[in-house]
PDB file of C-alpha atoms and ligand atoms in Angstrom:
ATOM      1  CA  MET A   1       0.098   0.166   0.006  1.00 42.00           C
ATOM      2  CA  ALA A   2       1.332   3.412  -0.889  1.00 59.00           C
ATOM      3  CA  GLY A   3       1.568   5.689   1.811  1.00 93.00           C
ATOM      4  CA  LEU A   4       0.262   9.667   1.788  1.00 98.00           C
ATOM      5  CA  ILE A   5       1.051  11.511  -1.561  1.00 98.00           C
ATOM      6  CA  THR A   6       0.546  15.082  -1.524  1.00 98.00           C
ATOM      7  CA  ARG A   7       1.694  17.634  -4.053  1.00 98.00           C
ATOM      8  CA  PHE A   8       2.940  21.093  -4.762  1.00 98.00           C
ATOM      9  CA  ALA A   9       1.055  22.403  -7.856  1.00 98.00           C
ATOM     10  CA  PRO A  10       2.674  25.937  -9.060  1.00 98.00           C
ATOM     11  CA  SER A  11       1.696  27.834 -11.953  1.00 97.00           C
ATOM     12  CA  PRO A  12       4.579  29.094 -13.904  1.00 97.00           C
ATOM     13  CA  THR A  13       3.219  32.497 -14.528  1.00 95.00           C
ATOM     14  CA  GLY A  14       5.753  34.539 -12.416  1.00 94.00           C
ATOM     15  CA  PRO A  15       8.722  33.716 -10.061  1.00 95.00           C
ATOM     16  CA  LEU A  16       7.799  31.887  -6.685  1.00 96.00           C
ATOM     17  CA  HIS A  17       7.323  34.051  -3.477  1.00 95.00           C
ATOM     18  CA  LEU A  18       7.121  33.459  -0.018  1.00 95.00           C
ATOM     19  CA  GLY A  19       3.778  32.209  -0.207  1.00 95.00           C
ATOM     20  CA  HIS A  20       4.831  29.369  -2.553  1.00 97.00           C
ATOM     21  CA  ALA A  21       7.840  28.491  -0.473  1.00 97.00           C
ATOM     22  CA  PHE A  22       5.340  28.075   2.597  1.00 98.00           C
ATOM     23  CA  SER A  23       3.307  25.886   0.535  1.00 98.00           C
ATOM     24  CA  ALA A  24       5.895  23.758  -0.818  1.00 98.00           C
ATOM     25  CA  LEU A  25       7.546  23.466   2.478  1.00 98.00           C
ATOM     26  CA  THR A  26       4.304  22.416   4.036  1.00 98.00           C
ATOM     27  CA  ALA A  27       3.309  19.527   1.720  1.00 98.00           C
ATOM     28  CA  ALA A  28       6.994  18.341   1.897  1.00 98.00           C
ATOM     29  CA  HIS A  29       6.845  18.383   5.608  1.00 98.00           C
ATOM     30  CA  LEU A  30       3.258  16.584   5.674  1.00 98.00           C
ATOM     31  CA  ALA A  31       4.778  13.950   3.227  1.00 98.00           C
ATOM     32  CA  GLU A  32       7.961  13.694   5.533  1.00 97.00           C
ATOM     33  CA  THR A  33       6.036  13.071   8.662  1.00 97.00           C
ATOM     34  CA  ALA A  34       3.769  10.489   7.172  1.00 97.00           C
ATOM     35  CA  GLN A  35       6.847   8.627   5.481  1.00 97.00           C
ATOM     36  CA  GLY A  36       4.907   9.583   2.048  1.00 98.00           C
ATOM     37  CA  GLN A  37       5.710  11.645  -0.981  1.00 98.00           C
ATOM     38  CA  MET A  38       5.372  14.909  -2.156  1.00 98.00           C
ATOM     39  CA  LEU A  39       5.000  15.219  -6.037  1.00 98.00           C
ATOM     40  CA  LEU A  40       5.311  18.421  -8.023  1.00 98.00           C
ATOM     41  CA  ARG A  41       2.900  19.414 -10.798  1.00 98.00           C
ATOM     42  CA  ILE A  42       3.397  22.148 -13.320  1.00 98.00           C
ATOM     43  CA  GLU A  43       0.095  23.882 -13.772  1.00 98.00           C
ATOM     44  CA  ASP A  44       0.476  25.536 -16.969  1.00 98.00           C
ATOM     45  CA  ILE A  45      -2.705  25.145 -18.886  1.00 97.00           C
ATOM     46  CA  ASP A  46      -2.934  29.015 -19.422  1.00 96.00           C
ATOM     47  CA  THR A  47      -0.351  28.877 -22.231  1.00 92.00           C
ATOM     48  CA  ALA A  48      -0.520  32.562 -22.859  1.00 94.00           C
ATOM     49  CA  ARG A  49       0.447  33.390 -19.269  1.00 95.00           C
ATOM     50  CA  CYS A  50       2.998  30.428 -18.599  1.00 97.00           C
ATOM     51  CA  LYS A  51       6.621  30.762 -19.382  1.00 96.00           C
ATOM     52  CA  PRO A  52       9.324  28.123 -19.739  1.00 96.00           C
ATOM     53  CA  LEU A  53      11.652  30.329 -17.933  1.00 96.00           C
ATOM     54  CA  PHE A  54       9.595  30.410 -14.799  1.00 96.00           C
ATOM     55  CA  GLU A  55       9.088  26.842 -15.067  1.00 97.00           C
ATOM     56  CA  GLN A  56      12.968  26.468 -14.837  1.00 97.00           C
ATOM     57  CA  GLN A  57      12.899  28.847 -11.971  1.00 97.00           C
ATOM     58  CA  ILE A  58      10.621  26.836  -9.819  1.00 98.00           C
ATOM     59  CA  TYR A  59      12.875  23.912 -10.140  1.00 98.00           C
ATOM     60  CA  ASP A  60      15.784  25.958  -9.154  1.00 97.00           C
ATOM     61  CA  ASP A  61      13.993  27.904  -6.129  1.00 98.00           C
ATOM     62  CA  LEU A  62      12.653  24.540  -4.867  1.00 98.00           C
ATOM     63  CA  HIS A  63      15.875  22.775  -5.168  1.00 98.00           C
ATOM     64  CA  TRP A  64      17.567  25.570  -3.348  1.00 98.00           C
ATOM     65  CA  LEU A  65      15.034  25.250  -0.546  1.00 98.00           C
ATOM     66  CA  GLY A  66      16.290  21.530  -0.224  1.00 98.00           C
ATOM     67  CA  LEU A  67      13.131  20.004  -1.827  1.00 98.00           C
ATOM     68  CA  ASP A  68      13.266  16.928  -4.184  1.00 97.00           C
ATOM     69  CA  TRP A  69      10.503  15.152  -5.980  1.00 98.00           C
ATOM     70  CA  PRO A  70       9.957  12.219  -8.425  1.00 98.00           C
ATOM     71  CA  VAL A  71      10.519  12.919 -12.121  1.00 98.00           C
ATOM     72  CA  PRO A  72       9.155  13.223 -14.836  1.00 97.00           C
ATOM     73  CA  VAL A  73       7.068  15.964 -13.544  1.00 98.00           C
ATOM     74  CA  MET A  74       3.592  16.266 -14.623  1.00 98.00           C
ATOM     75  CA  ARG A  75       2.912  19.148 -16.871  1.00 98.00           C
ATOM     76  CA  GLN A  76      -0.663  19.935 -17.466  1.00 98.00           C
ATOM     77  CA  SER A  77       0.118  21.166 -21.007  1.00 97.00           C
ATOM     78  CA  ASP A  78       0.920  17.509 -21.820  1.00 97.00           C
ATOM     79  CA  ARG A  79      -2.632  16.443 -20.425  1.00 98.00           C
ATOM     80  CA  ARG A  80      -5.105  17.884 -22.840  1.00 97.00           C
ATOM     81  CA  PRO A  81      -6.265  14.340 -24.081  1.00 98.00           C
ATOM     82  CA  ALA A  82      -7.265  13.456 -20.359  1.00 98.00           C
ATOM     83  CA  TYR A  83      -9.214  16.654 -20.017  1.00 98.00           C
ATOM     84  CA  ARG A  84     -10.917  15.935 -23.362  1.00 98.00           C
ATOM     85  CA  ALA A  85     -11.781  12.467 -21.938  1.00 98.00           C
ATOM     86  CA  ALA A  86     -13.100  13.756 -18.852  1.00 98.00           C
ATOM     87  CA  LEU A  87     -15.225  16.325 -20.776  1.00 98.00           C
ATOM     88  CA  SER A  88     -16.723  13.511 -22.932  1.00 98.00           C
ATOM     89  CA  ARG A  89     -17.490  11.545 -20.017  1.00 98.00           C
ATOM     90  CA  LEU A  90     -19.447  14.438 -18.545  1.00 98.00           C
ATOM     91  CA  ALA A  91     -21.110  15.406 -21.758  1.00 98.00           C
ATOM     92  CA  ALA A  92     -22.230  11.636 -21.823  1.00 98.00           C
ATOM     93  CA  LEU A  93     -23.751  12.061 -18.322  1.00 98.00           C
ATOM     94  CA  GLY A  94     -25.662  14.854 -19.588  1.00 98.00           C
ATOM     95  CA  VAL A  95     -24.293  17.557 -17.135  1.00 98.00           C
ATOM     96  CA  THR A  96     -22.632  19.817 -19.550  1.00 98.00           C
ATOM     97  CA  TYR A  97     -23.589  22.333 -21.959  1.00 98.00           C
ATOM     98  CA  ARG A  98     -22.090  25.150 -24.441  1.00 98.00           C
ATOM     99  CA  CYS A  99     -22.199  28.657 -23.439  1.00 98.00           C
ATOM    100  CA  THR A 100     -21.371  31.589 -25.629  1.00 97.00           C
ATOM    101  CA  CYS A 101     -21.961  34.345 -23.164  1.00 97.00           C
ATOM    102  CA  THR A 102     -19.282  37.092 -22.712  1.00 94.00           C
ATOM    103  CA  ARG A 103     -18.367  38.521 -19.240  1.00 92.00           C
ATOM    104  CA  GLY A 104     -20.542  41.441 -20.611  1.00 94.00           C
ATOM    105  CA  ASP A 105     -23.487  39.344 -21.485  1.00 95.00           C
ATOM    106  CA  ILE A 106     -23.227  37.830 -18.052  1.00 94.00           C
ATOM    107  CA  ARG A 107     -23.144  41.069 -16.283  1.00 92.00           C
ATOM    108  CA  ALA A 108     -26.146  42.241 -18.157  1.00 93.00           C
ATOM    109  CA  ALA A 109     -28.186  39.288 -17.392  1.00 93.00           C
ATOM    110  CA  LEU A 110     -27.173  39.348 -13.713  1.00 93.00           C
ATOM    111  CA  SER A 111     -28.320  43.222 -13.471  1.00 91.00           C
ATOM    112  CA  ALA A 112     -31.983  42.576 -14.890  1.00 86.00           C
ATOM    113  CA  PRO A 113     -34.483  43.711 -12.270  1.00 83.00           C
ATOM    114  CA  GLN A 114     -36.076  40.393 -11.265  1.00 79.00           C
ATOM    115  CA  GLU A 115     -32.535  38.854 -10.641  1.00 75.00           C
ATOM    116  CA  GLY A 116     -31.893  40.676  -7.154  1.00 82.00           C
ATOM    117  CA  ALA A 117     -28.078  40.908  -6.045  1.00 86.00           C
ATOM    118  CA  PRO A 118     -26.008  38.360  -7.688  1.00 86.00           C
ATOM    119  CA  ARG A 119     -24.437  35.850  -5.543  1.00 92.00           C
ATOM    120  CA  ILE A 120     -20.703  35.545  -5.655  1.00 94.00           C
ATOM    121  CA  GLY A 121     -19.205  31.845  -5.958  1.00 95.00           C
ATOM    122  CA  PRO A 122     -15.701  30.481  -6.246  1.00 95.00           C
ATOM    123  CA  ASP A 123     -15.281  31.740  -9.825  1.00 94.00           C
ATOM    124  CA  GLY A 124     -17.077  35.015  -9.292  1.00 93.00           C
ATOM    125  CA  PRO A 125     -21.040  35.927  -9.937  1.00 94.00           C
ATOM    126  CA  VAL A 126     -22.975  32.601 -10.136  1.00 96.00           C
ATOM    127  CA  TYR A 127     -24.024  32.159 -13.841  1.00 96.00           C
ATOM    128  CA  PRO A 128     -27.531  33.011 -14.341  1.00 94.00           C
ATOM    129  CA  GLY A 129     -28.123  30.024 -16.712  1.00 95.00           C
ATOM    130  CA  THR A 130     -28.714  31.984 -19.977  1.00 95.00           C
ATOM    131  CA  CYS A 131     -27.186  29.243 -22.230  1.00 98.00           C
ATOM    132  CA  ARG A 132     -28.386  26.137 -20.212  1.00 97.00           C
ATOM    133  CA  GLU A 133     -31.443  25.529 -22.616  1.00 95.00           C
ATOM    134  CA  ALA A 134     -29.912  27.072 -25.651  1.00 96.00           C
ATOM    135  CA  GLY A 135     -28.611  24.044 -27.235  1.00 95.00           C
ATOM    136  CA  HIS A 136     -25.386  25.700 -28.523  1.00 96.00           C
ATOM    137  CA  GLN A 137     -23.129  23.475 -30.797  1.00 95.00           C
ATOM    138  CA  ASP A 138     -20.390  25.886 -31.726  1.00 94.00           C
ATOM    139  CA  PRO A 139     -17.177  23.893 -30.873  1.00 91.00           C
ATOM    140  CA  GLY A 140     -15.377  27.059 -29.932  1.00 91.00           C
ATOM    141  CA  ALA A 141     -17.708  27.954 -27.128  1.00 97.00           C
ATOM    142  CA  ALA A 142     -17.113  27.371 -23.263  1.00 98.00           C
ATOM    143  CA  ILE A 143     -18.530  24.125 -21.694  1.00 98.00           C
ATOM    144  CA  ARG A 144     -20.497  24.637 -18.347  1.00 98.00           C
ATOM    145  CA  LEU A 145     -21.599  22.153 -15.965  1.00 98.00           C
ATOM    146  CA  ASN A 146     -25.429  22.022 -15.426  1.00 98.00           C
ATOM    147  CA  MET A 147     -25.357  22.017 -11.538  1.00 98.00           C
ATOM    148  CA  ASP A 148     -28.993  20.825 -11.134  1.00 98.00           C
ATOM    149  CA  ARG A 149     -28.288  17.771 -13.232  1.00 98.00           C
ATOM    150  CA  ALA A 150     -24.815  17.224 -11.672  1.00 98.00           C
ATOM    151  CA  VAL A 151     -26.217  17.409  -8.053  1.00 98.00           C
ATOM    152  CA  ALA A 152     -29.378  15.174  -9.202  1.00 98.00           C
ATOM    153  CA  LEU A 153     -26.935  12.390 -10.021  1.00 98.00           C
ATOM    154  CA  VAL A 154     -24.469  12.839  -7.128  1.00 98.00           C
ATOM    155  CA  GLY A 155     -26.340  13.997  -4.057  1.00 98.00           C
ATOM    156  CA  PRO A 156     -24.633  15.994  -1.160  1.00 98.00           C
ATOM    157  CA  VAL A 157     -20.749  15.998  -1.126  1.00 98.00           C
ATOM    158  CA  ARG A 158     -18.300  16.263   1.618  1.00 98.00           C
ATOM    159  CA  PHE A 159     -14.640  16.251   2.261  1.00 98.00           C
ATOM    160  CA  ARG A 160     -12.240  16.106   5.189  1.00 98.00           C
ATOM    161  CA  GLU A 161      -9.996  18.854   5.965  1.00 98.00           C
ATOM    162  CA  THR A 162      -6.749  17.903   7.970  1.00 98.00           C
ATOM    163  CA  GLY A 163      -5.207  21.403   8.130  1.00 97.00           C
ATOM    164  CA  PRO A 164      -5.351  23.349  11.416  1.00 97.00           C
ATOM    165  CA  LEU A 165      -7.907  26.231   9.980  1.00 97.00           C
ATOM    166  CA  ARG A 166     -11.155  24.479   9.676  1.00 97.00           C
ATOM    167  CA  PRO A 167     -10.375  20.945  10.582  1.00 98.00           C
ATOM    168  CA  GLY A 168     -13.022  18.046  10.252  1.00 98.00           C
ATOM    169  CA  TRP A 169     -15.651  17.316   7.646  1.00 98.00           C
ATOM    170  CA  HIS A 170     -17.075  19.753   5.274  1.00 98.00           C
ATOM    171  CA  PRO A 171     -20.646  18.600   3.991  1.00 98.00           C
ATOM    172  CA  TYR A 172     -22.434  20.496   1.102  1.00 98.00           C
ATOM    173  CA  SER A 173     -26.057  19.861   0.169  1.00 98.00           C
ATOM    174  CA  PRO A 174     -27.358  19.786  -3.403  1.00 98.00           C
ATOM    175  CA  GLU A 175     -29.424  22.938  -2.595  1.00 98.00           C
ATOM    176  CA  TRP A 176     -26.152  24.954  -1.548  1.00 98.00           C
ATOM    177  CA  LEU A 177     -24.203  23.809  -4.412  1.00 98.00           C
ATOM    178  CA  VAL A 178     -27.069  25.067  -6.833  1.00 97.00           C
ATOM    179  CA  ARG A 179     -27.199  28.477  -5.044  1.00 97.00           C
ATOM    180  CA  ASN A 180     -23.578  29.172  -4.124  1.00 97.00           C
ATOM    181  CA  VAL A 181     -21.552  27.532  -7.140  1.00 98.00           C
ATOM    182  CA  GLY A 182     -23.870  27.087  -9.716  1.00 97.00           C
ATOM    183  CA  ASP A 183     -23.029  26.385 -13.556  1.00 98.00           C
ATOM    184  CA  ILE A 184     -19.143  26.787 -13.501  1.00 98.00           C
ATOM    185  CA  VAL A 185     -16.910  26.600 -16.666  1.00 98.00           C
ATOM    186  CA  LEU A 186     -15.372  23.155 -17.150  1.00 98.00           C
ATOM    187  CA  ALA A 187     -13.543  24.386 -20.367  1.00 98.00           C
ATOM    188  CA  ARG A 188     -12.779  27.995 -21.130  1.00 97.00           C
ATOM    189  CA  ARG A 189     -12.950  28.457 -24.891  1.00 94.00           C
ATOM    190  CA  ASP A 190      -9.411  29.483 -25.227  1.00 91.00           C
ATOM    191  CA  LEU A 191      -7.923  26.796 -22.954  1.00 95.00           C
ATOM    192  CA  GLY A 192     -10.266  23.498 -23.743  1.00 95.00           C
ATOM    193  CA  THR A 193     -10.183  23.053 -19.919  1.00 98.00           C
ATOM    194  CA  SER A 194     -10.484  24.914 -16.810  1.00 98.00           C
ATOM    195  CA  TYR A 195      -8.615  25.020 -13.494  1.00 98.00           C
ATOM    196  CA  HIS A 196     -11.186  22.962 -11.859  1.00 98.00           C
ATOM    197  CA  LEU A 197     -11.249  20.041 -14.196  1.00 98.00           C
ATOM    198  CA  ALA A 198      -7.577  19.943 -14.657  1.00 98.00           C
ATOM    199  CA  VAL A 199      -6.898  19.703 -10.841  1.00 98.00           C
ATOM    200  CA  THR A 200      -9.523  17.088 -10.664  1.00 99.00           C
ATOM    201  CA  VAL A 201      -8.328  14.932 -13.102  1.00 98.00           C
ATOM    202  CA  ASP A 202      -4.683  15.309 -12.496  1.00 99.00           C
ATOM    203  CA  ASP A 203      -4.836  14.833  -8.611  1.00 98.00           C
ATOM    204  CA  ALA A 204      -6.592  11.445  -9.554  1.00 98.00           C
ATOM    205  CA  ALA A 205      -4.022  10.613 -11.952  1.00 98.00           C
ATOM    206  CA  GLN A 206      -1.138  11.229  -9.537  1.00 98.00           C
ATOM    207  CA  GLY A 207      -2.784   9.223  -6.846  1.00 98.00           C
ATOM    208  CA  ILE A 208      -2.795  12.289  -4.531  1.00 98.00           C
ATOM    209  CA  THR A 209      -4.275  11.211  -1.195  1.00 98.00           C
ATOM    210  CA  LEU A 210      -3.865  14.573   0.507  1.00 98.00           C
ATOM    211  CA  VAL A 211      -4.124  17.865  -1.233  1.00 98.00           C
ATOM    212  CA  THR A 212      -2.009  20.700   0.219  1.00 98.00           C
ATOM    213  CA  ARG A 213      -2.678  24.130  -1.128  1.00 98.00           C
ATOM    214  CA  GLY A 214      -3.660  27.470   0.160  1.00 97.00           C
ATOM    215  CA  ALA A 215      -6.786  28.658   1.898  1.00 97.00           C
ATOM    216  CA  ASP A 216      -7.649  30.786  -0.978  1.00 96.00           C
ATOM    217  CA  LEU A 217      -8.934  27.713  -2.571  1.00 97.00           C
ATOM    218  CA  PHE A 218     -10.994  26.157   0.217  1.00 98.00           C
ATOM    219  CA  ASP A 219     -14.264  27.234  -1.623  1.00 97.00           C
ATOM    220  CA  ALA A 220     -13.163  25.654  -4.755  1.00 98.00           C
ATOM    221  CA  THR A 221     -12.947  22.286  -3.114  1.00 98.00           C
ATOM    222  CA  PRO A 222     -16.583  21.330  -3.355  1.00 98.00           C
ATOM    223  CA  ILE A 223     -16.443  21.857  -7.148  1.00 98.00           C
ATOM    224  CA  HIS A 224     -13.662  19.336  -7.082  1.00 98.00           C
ATOM    225  CA  VAL A 225     -15.133  16.764  -4.899  1.00 98.00           C
ATOM    226  CA  LEU A 226     -18.503  16.999  -7.236  1.00 98.00           C
ATOM    227  CA  LEU A 227     -16.387  16.471 -10.281  1.00 99.00           C
ATOM    228  CA  GLN A 228     -14.685  13.325  -8.451  1.00 99.00           C
ATOM    229  CA  ARG A 229     -18.038  11.933  -7.819  1.00 98.00           C
ATOM    230  CA  LEU A 230     -19.213  12.427 -11.304  1.00 98.00           C
ATOM    231  CA  LEU A 231     -16.020  10.956 -12.929  1.00 98.00           C
ATOM    232  CA  ASP A 232     -15.874   8.037 -10.371  1.00 98.00           C
ATOM    233  CA  LEU A 233     -12.689   9.261  -9.082  1.00 98.00           C
ATOM    234  CA  PRO A 234     -11.587   8.899  -5.561  1.00 98.00           C
ATOM    235  CA  THR A 235     -11.757  11.945  -2.881  1.00 98.00           C
ATOM    236  CA  PRO A 236      -8.304  12.772  -1.118  1.00 98.00           C
ATOM    237  CA  ALA A 237      -8.176  14.554   2.268  1.00 98.00           C
ATOM    238  CA  TYR A 238      -7.432  18.338   1.911  1.00 98.00           C
ATOM    239  CA  HIS A 239      -4.935  20.484   4.009  1.00 98.00           C
ATOM    240  CA  HIS A 240      -5.611  24.300   3.166  1.00 98.00           C
ATOM    241  CA  HIS A 241      -2.865  26.266   4.864  1.00 98.00           C
ATOM    242  CA  ARG A 242      -2.722  29.829   6.087  1.00 96.00           C
ATOM    243  CA  LEU A 243      -1.591  32.481   3.514  1.00 95.00           C
ATOM    244  CA  ILE A 244       1.346  34.364   3.913  1.00 93.00           C
ATOM    245  CA  ARG A 245       0.839  38.149   4.008  1.00 87.00           C
ATOM    246  CA  ASP A 246       3.240  41.148   3.392  1.00 79.00           C
ATOM    247  CA  ALA A 247       3.902  43.761   6.093  1.00 76.00           C
ATOM    248  CA  GLN A 248       0.589  45.688   5.185  1.00 79.00           C
ATOM    249  CA  GLY A 249      -1.373  42.261   5.690  1.00 78.00           C
ATOM    250  CA  LYS A 250      -1.873  41.918   2.126  1.00 80.00           C
ATOM    251  CA  ARG A 251      -1.940  38.251   0.580  1.00 79.00           C
ATOM    252  CA  LEU A 252       1.074  37.856  -1.454  1.00 76.00           C
ATOM    253  CA  ALA A 253       0.193  37.452  -5.028  1.00 68.00           C
ATOM    254  CA  LYS A 254       2.425  37.310  -8.122  1.00 55.00           C
ATOM    255  CA  ARG A 255       0.323  40.106  -9.970  1.00 55.00           C
ATOM    256  CA  ASP A 256       1.169  42.307  -6.946  1.00 58.00           C
ATOM    257  CA  ASP A 257       4.980  41.953  -7.433  1.00 62.00           C
ATOM    258  CA  ALA A 258       5.528  40.058  -4.346  1.00 73.00           C
ATOM    259  CA  ARG A 259       9.356  39.826  -3.777  1.00 87.00           C
ATOM    260  CA  ALA A 260      10.688  36.724  -5.623  1.00 93.00           C
ATOM    261  CA  LEU A 261      12.454  34.017  -3.774  1.00 95.00           C
ATOM    262  CA  GLY A 262      15.189  34.438  -6.138  1.00 93.00           C
ATOM    263  CA  LEU A 263      15.727  38.043  -4.920  1.00 93.00           C
ATOM    264  CA  PHE A 264      16.168  36.993  -1.317  1.00 95.00           C
ATOM    265  CA  ARG A 265      18.514  34.309  -2.483  1.00 95.00           C
ATOM    266  CA  ALA A 266      20.533  36.830  -4.711  1.00 94.00           C
ATOM    267  CA  GLU A 267      20.978  39.086  -1.371  1.00 94.00           C
ATOM    268  CA  GLY A 268      22.424  36.169   0.457  1.00 96.00           C
ATOM    269  CA  ALA A 269      19.545  34.760   2.431  1.00 97.00           C
ATOM    270  CA  THR A 270      19.684  31.064   3.096  1.00 97.00           C
ATOM    271  CA  PRO A 271      16.799  28.484   2.957  1.00 98.00           C
ATOM    272  CA  ALA A 272      16.796  28.703   6.737  1.00 98.00           C
ATOM    273  CA  ASP A 273      16.138  32.555   6.631  1.00 97.00           C
ATOM    274  CA  ILE A 274      13.368  31.974   4.238  1.00 96.00           C
ATOM    275  CA  ARG A 275      12.005  29.496   6.878  1.00 96.00           C
ATOM    276  CA  ALA A 276      12.083  31.840   9.565  1.00 96.00           C
ATOM    277  CA  MET A 277      10.635  34.668   7.423  1.00 94.00           C
ATOM    278  CA  ILE A 278       7.404  32.430   6.965  1.00 94.00           C
ATOM    279  CA  GLY A 279       7.237  31.095  10.542  1.00 93.00           C
ATOM    280  CA  LEU A 280       8.466  27.616   9.984  1.00 92.00           C
TER     281      LEU A 280
HETATM  282  N1  LIG B 301      -1.702  26.132  -9.470  1.00 52.22           N
HETATM  283  C1  LIG B 301      -2.495  26.862  -8.534  1.00 52.22           C
HETATM  284  C2  LIG B 301      -1.674  27.996  -8.028  1.00 52.22           C
HETATM  285  O1  LIG B 301      -0.511  28.314  -8.577  1.00 52.22           O
HETATM  286  C3  LIG B 301      -2.628  25.987  -7.272  1.00 52.22           C
HETATM  287  C4  LIG B 301      -3.716  24.859  -7.672  1.00 52.22           C
HETATM  288  C5  LIG B 301      -3.958  23.879  -6.394  1.00 52.22           C
HETATM  289  O2  LIG B 301      -2.996  23.448  -5.656  1.00 52.22           O
HETATM  290  O3  LIG B 301      -4.941  23.195  -6.387  1.00 52.22           O
HETATM  291  O4  LIG B 301      -2.110  28.756  -7.419  1.00 52.22           O
HETATM  292 ZN1   ZN B 302     -23.992  31.554 -21.919  1.00 52.22          ZN
END
């Protein structure tokens, strides 16, 4: 029997910062304590934003931190056939439809007087369902999940959180999923997949038993568990860790120019200094 298998799954859209170091070191620590393994996965489905240079920097930074992982590393850009297969399976279940709405269309539909205040789900405003019965065939259109049909097949879902922030079981009713998540995008028109679909398919393909990631993704987890049920995939346990904030208390994010690990390193910081900075 394989023991615990967890992962660190960065997107090579910029240099790694202290938040990534915390996530990777947390995953490695959880693997080590359980005599398990940490796998690495490069989440590069968004080819316009991902760069080979950043991927190489990820390997360099993680090695510098003292981390290691089995090779070859899974790269999402190699996984398109697996995402297509999952989409076909969901289509065969009758839980998908094509959507041609632009962001502007969705905003307009949500501001109609009868709609009330839009609910904000894990991907932004809950989709108003405009294209649900439209029967679009356009192969270039986005693909959405019909949440009503999905929950009718699956029923309630739940997952077990093992991190310190919200430990225990987290159950979600069909009604909650319809109201608060709704018809999320499974395949973006430009990418042929979405973060939710790719992460679900790949965690299963890598045999992940514990998903380690930031608390910002906690609300996406019921979507992943629902997709696991629809696709007959096992549900791992989850560890959502605290987020690293800057001196102003703002969450570090690549687009905010958070200080790259490579910069600390160039200034002579050691991996021990990095650990100290993030409270490890
Ligand atoms: N690739 C995502 C990121 O860089 C993480 C996805 C996950 O851990 O599920 O934020
Ligand atoms: Zn639409």
